[in-house]
Amino acid sequence: MKFTVAIDGPAAAGKGTIARAVADHFGFAHLDTGLLYRATGRKVLAGMDPVEAAESLTPDDLRAPDLRSAEVAAAASRVAAIPELRAALVDFQRRFARREGGAVLDGRDTGTVICPEAEAKLYVTASDEVRARRRYDELRASGAETTLDEVLADLRARDARDAGRDVAPMRPAADALLLDTTDLSIDAAVAEAVAHITKRIGQGRD
Ligand code: DC
């Protein structure tokens, strides 16, 4: 059975949490596509050519301990605007999306560019302030020194770059369910996502 769930949206809106929960619920494989860009950005920060960095990614690169840092996030967003670099990462993501047994991908362009034929699509958002607070709490828990204002400014800069680039800009697919998690608990957001996907599974492939 092939069934793809594409979950897109801005940073810290909750799409990663929802994607993991949905993958667990349905027994689908999960790919956090942002990790591909973060791992590439990390190699570029270390001096590598951007396209070469993307072409030479290994599973170990995706397990690097510092991929969640603010510096790597900003580098990921910068390198993600390079068309040749995105092109180098497309095949892997498409194969993952159409694997047997079902797949959940989360990112910025999974429902628009990587897998426009995805059977279920969600676009997860939340207010800037709530997203900044969530990311701030995560960063502080991991020991990072930062302020809420700094995190909010970083998020806004990253969203503007991710939505404003020419190639595969962040935007909702026309057929995506919009899920605003500003006032939703994790459980409630996951329940909405699961209900939508269950409905799409019931409708079969059309
Ligand atoms: O989801 P994330 O915060 O880990 O993503 C980090 C950056 O990678 C994000 O700011 C833009 C880029 N990205 C992208 O361009 N396309 C994707 N499908 C996923 C991430």
mmCIF file of N, CA, C and O in Angstrom, residues 84-149:
data_model
loop_
_atom_site.group_PDB
_atom_site.id
_atom_site.type_symbol
_atom_site.label_atom_id
_atom_site.label_comp_id
_atom_site.label_asym_id
_atom_site.label_seq_id
_atom_site.Cartn_x
_atom_site.Cartn_y
_atom_site.Cartn_z
ATOM 1 N N GLU A 84 19.861 24.233 -7.239
ATOM 2 C CA GLU A 84 20.594 22.980 -7.530
ATOM 3 C C GLU A 84 20.696 22.114 -6.286
ATOM 4 O O GLU A 84 20.749 20.892 -6.368
ATOM 5 N N LEU A 85 20.765 22.777 -5.151
ATOM 6 C CA LEU A 85 20.860 22.037 -3.896
ATOM 7 C C LEU A 85 19.524 21.330 -3.614
ATOM 8 O O LEU A 85 19.494 20.144 -3.264
ATOM 9 N N ARG A 86 18.422 22.024 -3.812
ATOM 10 C CA ARG A 86 17.114 21.389 -3.602
ATOM 11 C C ARG A 86 16.951 20.226 -4.572
ATOM 12 O O ARG A 86 16.434 19.170 -4.201
ATOM 13 N N ALA A 87 17.408 20.438 -5.826
ATOM 14 C CA ALA A 87 17.271 19.390 -6.842
ATOM 15 C C ALA A 87 18.013 18.118 -6.405
ATOM 16 O O ALA A 87 17.533 17.005 -6.630
ATOM 17 N N ALA A 88 19.149 18.296 -5.743
ATOM 18 C CA ALA A 88 19.947 17.137 -5.314
ATOM 19 C C ALA A 88 19.224 16.317 -4.243
ATOM 20 O O ALA A 88 19.547 15.152 -4.030
ATOM 21 N N LEU A 89 18.241 16.917 -3.573
ATOM 22 C CA LEU A 89 17.566 16.222 -2.469
ATOM 23 C C LEU A 89 16.184 15.679 -2.855
ATOM 24 O O LEU A 89 15.528 15.010 -2.053
ATOM 25 N N VAL A 90 15.758 15.961 -4.092
ATOM 26 C CA VAL A 90 14.385 15.617 -4.478
ATOM 27 C C VAL A 90 14.157 14.105 -4.588
ATOM 28 O O VAL A 90 13.202 13.567 -4.040
ATOM 29 N N ASP A 91 15.053 13.406 -5.307
ATOM 30 C CA ASP A 91 14.814 11.976 -5.575
ATOM 31 C C ASP A 91 14.664 11.179 -4.296
ATOM 32 O O ASP A 91 13.766 10.346 -4.172
ATOM 33 N N PHE A 92 15.559 11.431 -3.359
ATOM 34 C CA PHE A 92 15.506 10.699 -2.090
ATOM 35 C C PHE A 92 14.142 10.895 -1.421
ATOM 36 O O PHE A 92 13.501 9.943 -0.965
ATOM 37 N N GLN A 93 13.685 12.152 -1.397
ATOM 38 C CA GLN A 93 12.411 12.452 -0.731
ATOM 39 C C GLN A 93 11.235 11.807 -1.476
ATOM 40 O O GLN A 93 10.307 11.286 -0.862
ATOM 41 N N ARG A 94 11.285 11.846 -2.817
ATOM 42 C CA ARG A 94 10.171 11.256 -3.590
ATOM 43 C C ARG A 94 10.116 9.748 -3.400
ATOM 44 O O ARG A 94 9.033 9.172 -3.268
ATOM 45 N N ARG A 95 11.281 9.102 -3.401
ATOM 46 C CA ARG A 95 11.289 7.645 -3.186
ATOM 47 C C ARG A 95 10.728 7.327 -1.808
ATOM 48 O O ARG A 95 9.965 6.390 -1.627
ATOM 49 N N PHE A 96 11.137 8.133 -0.824
ATOM 50 C CA PHE A 96 10.641 7.908 0.537
ATOM 51 C C PHE A 96 9.115 8.055 0.565
ATOM 52 O O PHE A 96 8.400 7.239 1.156
ATOM 53 N N ALA A 97 8.616 9.086 -0.096
ATOM 54 C CA ALA A 97 7.169 9.377 -0.070
ATOM 55 C C ALA A 97 6.348 8.229 -0.653
ATOM 56 O O ALA A 97 5.249 7.944 -0.193
ATOM 57 N N ARG A 98 6.889 7.570 -1.662
ATOM 58 C CA ARG A 98 6.101 6.550 -2.352
ATOM 59 C C ARG A 98 6.512 5.137 -1.945
ATOM 60 O O ARG A 98 6.197 4.168 -2.639
ATOM 61 N N ARG A 99 7.196 4.994 -0.810
ATOM 62 C CA ARG A 99 7.584 3.648 -0.359
ATOM 63 C C ARG A 99 6.339 2.850 0.018
ATOM 64 O O ARG A 99 5.288 3.407 0.345
ATOM 65 N N GLU A 100 6.489 1.530 -0.011
ATOM 66 C CA GLU A 100 5.397 0.646 0.411
ATOM 67 C C GLU A 100 5.163 0.802 1.902
ATOM 68 O O GLU A 100 6.122 0.971 2.666
ATOM 69 N N GLY A 101 3.920 0.763 2.317
ATOM 70 C CA GLY A 101 3.619 0.771 3.742
ATOM 71 C C GLY A 101 3.251 2.132 4.285
ATOM 72 O O GLY A 101 2.890 2.253 5.450
ATOM 73 N N GLY A 102 3.315 3.178 3.451
ATOM 74 C CA GLY A 102 2.880 4.505 3.886
ATOM 75 C C GLY A 102 4.021 5.359 4.414
ATOM 76 O O GLY A 102 4.973 4.842 5.001
ATOM 77 N N ALA A 103 3.941 6.657 4.151
ATOM 78 C CA ALA A 103 5.003 7.575 4.571
ATOM 79 C C ALA A 103 4.409 8.913 4.999
ATOM 80 O O ALA A 103 3.410 9.368 4.440
ATOM 81 N N VAL A 104 5.042 9.508 5.996
ATOM 82 C CA VAL A 104 4.705 10.866 6.430
ATOM 83 C C VAL A 104 5.955 11.714 6.231
ATOM 84 O O VAL A 104 7.038 11.346 6.708
ATOM 85 N N LEU A 105 5.833 12.821 5.510
ATOM 86 C CA LEU A 105 6.955 13.748 5.347
ATOM 87 C C LEU A 105 6.543 15.089 5.922
ATOM 88 O O LEU A 105 5.397 15.538 5.708
ATOM 89 N N ASP A 106 7.454 15.744 6.650
ATOM 90 C CA ASP A 106 7.138 17.106 7.067
ATOM 91 C C ASP A 106 8.241 18.051 6.622
ATOM 92 O O ASP A 106 9.404 17.669 6.523
ATOM 93 N N GLY A 107 7.821 19.279 6.257
ATOM 94 C CA GLY A 107 8.798 20.252 5.753
ATOM 95 C C GLY A 107 8.128 21.535 5.309
ATOM 96 O O GLY A 107 7.256 22.074 6.014
ATOM 97 N N ARG A 108 8.561 22.040 4.133
ATOM 98 C CA ARG A 108 8.006 23.285 3.613
ATOM 99 C C ARG A 108 7.324 23.088 2.268
ATOM 100 O O ARG A 108 6.426 23.852 1.922
ATOM 101 N N ASP A 109 7.792 22.085 1.510
ATOM 102 C CA ASP A 109 7.316 21.906 0.129
ATOM 103 C C ASP A 109 6.910 20.469 -0.148
ATOM 104 O O ASP A 109 6.860 20.046 -1.295
ATOM 105 N N THR A 110 6.607 19.693 0.884
ATOM 106 C CA THR A 110 6.355 18.262 0.638
ATOM 107 C C THR A 110 5.025 18.047 -0.090
ATOM 108 O O THR A 110 4.907 17.124 -0.889
ATOM 109 N N GLY A 111 4.042 18.919 0.166
ATOM 110 C CA GLY A 111 2.750 18.761 -0.505
ATOM 111 C C GLY A 111 2.654 19.515 -1.816
ATOM 112 O O GLY A 111 1.746 19.283 -2.607
ATOM 113 N N THR A 112 3.584 20.433 -2.053
ATOM 114 C CA THR A 112 3.504 21.258 -3.271
ATOM 115 C C THR A 112 4.476 20.785 -4.352
ATOM 116 O O THR A 112 4.145 20.780 -5.530
ATOM 117 N N VAL A 113 5.696 20.392 -3.945
ATOM 118 C CA VAL A 113 6.743 20.078 -4.922
ATOM 119 C C VAL A 113 7.189 18.618 -4.837
ATOM 120 O O VAL A 113 7.304 17.931 -5.845
ATOM 121 N N ILE A 114 7.445 18.141 -3.624
ATOM 122 C CA ILE A 114 7.988 16.784 -3.483
ATOM 123 C C ILE A 114 6.933 15.745 -3.839
ATOM 124 O O ILE A 114 7.180 14.827 -4.616
ATOM 125 N N CYS A 115 5.742 15.902 -3.294
ATOM 126 C CA CYS A 115 4.716 14.884 -3.530
ATOM 127 C C CYS A 115 3.341 15.531 -3.714
ATOM 128 O O CYS A 115 2.465 15.404 -2.862
ATOM 129 N N PRO A 116 3.161 16.236 -4.860
ATOM 130 C CA PRO A 116 1.864 16.883 -5.084
ATOM 131 C C PRO A 116 0.727 15.870 -5.121
ATOM 132 O O PRO A 116 -0.433 16.230 -4.917
ATOM 133 N N GLU A 117 1.058 14.595 -5.378
ATOM 134 C CA GLU A 117 0.018 13.551 -5.449
ATOM 135 C C GLU A 117 -0.274 12.931 -4.081
ATOM 136 O O GLU A 117 -1.034 11.969 -3.976
ATOM 137 N N ALA A 118 0.319 13.478 -3.016
ATOM 138 C CA ALA A 118 0.095 12.937 -1.666
ATOM 139 C C ALA A 118 -1.402 12.815 -1.393
ATOM 140 O O ALA A 118 -2.177 13.724 -1.698
ATOM 141 N N GLU A 119 -1.792 11.687 -0.804
ATOM 142 C CA GLU A 119 -3.210 11.422 -0.565
ATOM 143 C C GLU A 119 -3.776 12.307 0.550
ATOM 144 O O GLU A 119 -4.978 12.582 0.592
ATOM 145 N N ALA A 120 -2.923 12.719 1.497
ATOM 146 C CA ALA A 120 -3.382 13.605 2.580
ATOM 147 C C ALA A 120 -2.351 14.708 2.781
ATOM 148 O O ALA A 120 -1.148 14.444 2.822
ATOM 149 N N LYS A 121 -2.836 15.941 2.871
ATOM 150 C CA LYS A 121 -1.926 17.082 3.062
ATOM 151 C C LYS A 121 -2.424 17.950 4.201
ATOM 152 O O LYS A 121 -3.633 18.206 4.306
ATOM 153 N N LEU A 122 -1.480 18.410 5.003
ATOM 154 C CA LEU A 122 -1.820 19.348 6.071
ATOM 155 C C LEU A 122 -0.858 20.524 6.017
ATOM 156 O O LEU A 122 0.321 20.352 5.665
ATOM 157 N N TYR A 123 -1.365 21.695 6.372
ATOM 158 C CA TYR A 123 -0.499 22.863 6.518
ATOM 159 C C TYR A 123 -0.701 23.362 7.943
ATOM 160 O O TYR A 123 -1.792 23.806 8.313
ATOM 161 N N VAL A 124 0.351 23.221 8.748
ATOM 162 C CA VAL A 124 0.249 23.488 10.184
ATOM 163 C C VAL A 124 0.847 24.860 10.487
ATOM 164 O O VAL A 124 2.001 25.133 10.135
ATOM 165 N N THR A 125 0.062 25.726 11.120
ATOM 166 C CA THR A 125 0.553 27.063 11.469
ATOM 167 C C THR A 125 0.248 27.345 12.946
ATOM 168 O O THR A 125 -0.448 26.580 13.610
ATOM 169 N N ALA A 126 0.781 28.450 13.431
ATOM 170 C CA ALA A 126 0.442 28.981 14.756
ATOM 171 C C ALA A 126 0.938 30.420 14.758
ATOM 172 O O ALA A 126 1.748 30.811 13.897
ATOM 173 N N SER A 127 0.461 31.219 15.711
ATOM 174 C CA SER A 127 0.893 32.622 15.753
ATOM 175 C C SER A 127 2.414 32.688 15.954
ATOM 176 O O SER A 127 3.019 31.769 16.535
ATOM 177 N N ASP A 128 3.006 33.786 15.511
ATOM 178 C CA ASP A 128 4.461 33.960 15.658
ATOM 179 C C ASP A 128 4.865 33.845 17.127
ATOM 180 O O ASP A 128 5.871 33.223 17.457
ATOM 181 N N GLU A 129 4.066 34.467 18.000
ATOM 182 C CA GLU A 129 4.433 34.521 19.421
ATOM 183 C C GLU A 129 4.424 33.123 20.051
ATOM 184 O O GLU A 129 5.320 32.770 20.811
ATOM 185 N N VAL A 130 3.400 32.363 19.726
ATOM 186 C CA VAL A 130 3.307 31.006 20.285
ATOM 187 C C VAL A 130 4.433 30.125 19.737
ATOM 188 O O VAL A 130 5.057 29.355 20.480
ATOM 189 N N ARG A 131 4.726 30.260 18.465
ATOM 190 C CA ARG A 131 5.816 29.456 17.882
ATOM 191 C C ARG A 131 7.158 29.842 18.509
ATOM 192 O O ARG A 131 7.982 28.972 18.810
ATOM 193 N N ALA A 132 7.366 31.139 18.714
ATOM 194 C CA ALA A 132 8.627 31.587 19.321
ATOM 195 C C ALA A 132 8.758 31.053 20.743
ATOM 196 O O ALA A 132 9.826 30.597 21.155
ATOM 197 N N ARG A 133 7.663 31.080 21.488
ATOM 198 C CA ARG A 133 7.688 30.576 22.871
ATOM 199 C C ARG A 133 8.040 29.083 22.889
ATOM 200 O O ARG A 133 8.853 28.622 23.669
ATOM 201 N N ARG A 134 7.440 28.317 21.990
ATOM 202 C CA ARG A 134 7.725 26.868 21.931
ATOM 203 C C ARG A 134 9.199 26.621 21.613
ATOM 204 O O ARG A 134 9.855 25.788 22.234
ATOM 205 N N ARG A 135 9.705 27.340 20.593
ATOM 206 C CA ARG A 135 11.090 27.123 20.192
ATOM 207 C C ARG A 135 12.044 27.589 21.295
ATOM 208 O O ARG A 135 13.055 26.950 21.577
ATOM 209 N N TYR A 136 11.701 28.703 21.954
ATOM 210 C CA TYR A 136 12.523 29.230 23.059
ATOM 211 C C TYR A 136 12.624 28.178 24.167
ATOM 212 O O TYR A 136 13.713 27.891 24.675
ATOM 213 N N ASP A 137 11.484 27.596 24.542
ATOM 214 C CA ASP A 137 11.483 26.583 25.604
ATOM 215 C C ASP A 137 12.359 25.388 25.217
ATOM 216 O O ASP A 137 13.105 24.859 26.043
ATOM 217 N N GLU A 138 12.267 24.964 23.956
ATOM 218 C CA GLU A 138 13.086 23.837 23.473
ATOM 219 C C GLU A 138 14.567 24.163 23.557
ATOM 220 O O GLU A 138 15.378 23.364 24.033
ATOM 221 N N LEU A 139 14.903 25.377 23.070
ATOM 222 C CA LEU A 139 16.323 25.772 23.045
ATOM 223 C C LEU A 139 16.873 25.883 24.459
ATOM 224 O O LEU A 139 17.988 25.445 24.751
ATOM 225 N N ARG A 140 16.078 26.467 25.364
ATOM 226 C CA ARG A 140 16.523 26.612 26.753
ATOM 227 C C ARG A 140 16.699 25.232 27.401
ATOM 228 O O ARG A 140 17.655 25.000 28.133
ATOM 229 N N ALA A 141 15.764 24.332 27.101
ATOM 230 C CA ALA A 141 15.852 22.984 27.678
ATOM 231 C C ALA A 141 17.116 22.271 27.203
ATOM 232 O O ALA A 141 17.663 21.426 27.912
ATOM 233 N N SER A 142 17.582 22.631 25.996
ATOM 234 C CA SER A 142 18.794 21.976 25.491
ATOM 235 C C SER A 142 20.045 22.746 25.921
ATOM 236 O O SER A 142 21.155 22.449 25.479
ATOM 237 N N GLY A 143 19.852 23.769 26.764
ATOM 238 C CA GLY A 143 21.007 24.465 27.348
ATOM 239 C C GLY A 143 21.467 25.691 26.581
ATOM 240 O O GLY A 143 22.464 26.311 26.943
ATOM 241 N N ALA A 144 20.725 26.078 25.503
ATOM 242 C CA ALA A 144 21.155 27.230 24.700
ATOM 243 C C ALA A 144 20.900 28.533 25.454
ATOM 244 O O ALA A 144 19.927 28.664 26.194
ATOM 245 N N GLU A 145 21.800 29.500 25.262
ATOM 246 C CA GLU A 145 21.652 30.846 25.838
ATOM 247 C C GLU A 145 20.970 31.719 24.802
ATOM 248 O O GLU A 145 21.548 32.013 23.759
ATOM 249 N N THR A 146 19.738 32.131 25.051
ATOM 250 C CA THR A 146 19.063 32.991 24.082
ATOM 251 C C THR A 146 17.935 33.742 24.787
ATOM 252 O O THR A 146 17.679 33.513 25.966
ATOM 253 N N THR A 147 17.287 34.649 24.068
ATOM 254 C CA THR A 147 16.135 35.358 24.639
ATOM 255 C C THR A 147 14.929 35.121 23.738
ATOM 256 O O THR A 147 15.082 34.764 22.560
ATOM 257 N N LEU A 148 13.743 35.355 24.300
ATOM 258 C CA LEU A 148 12.510 35.161 23.526
ATOM 259 C C LEU A 148 12.494 36.089 22.308
ATOM 260 O O LEU A 148 12.101 35.691 21.216
ATOM 261 N N ASP A 149 12.948 37.343 22.508
ATOM 262 C CA ASP A 149 12.949 38.299 21.392
ATOM 263 C C ASP A 149 13.856 37.842 20.254
ATOM 264 O O ASP A 149 13.533 38.001 19.075
#
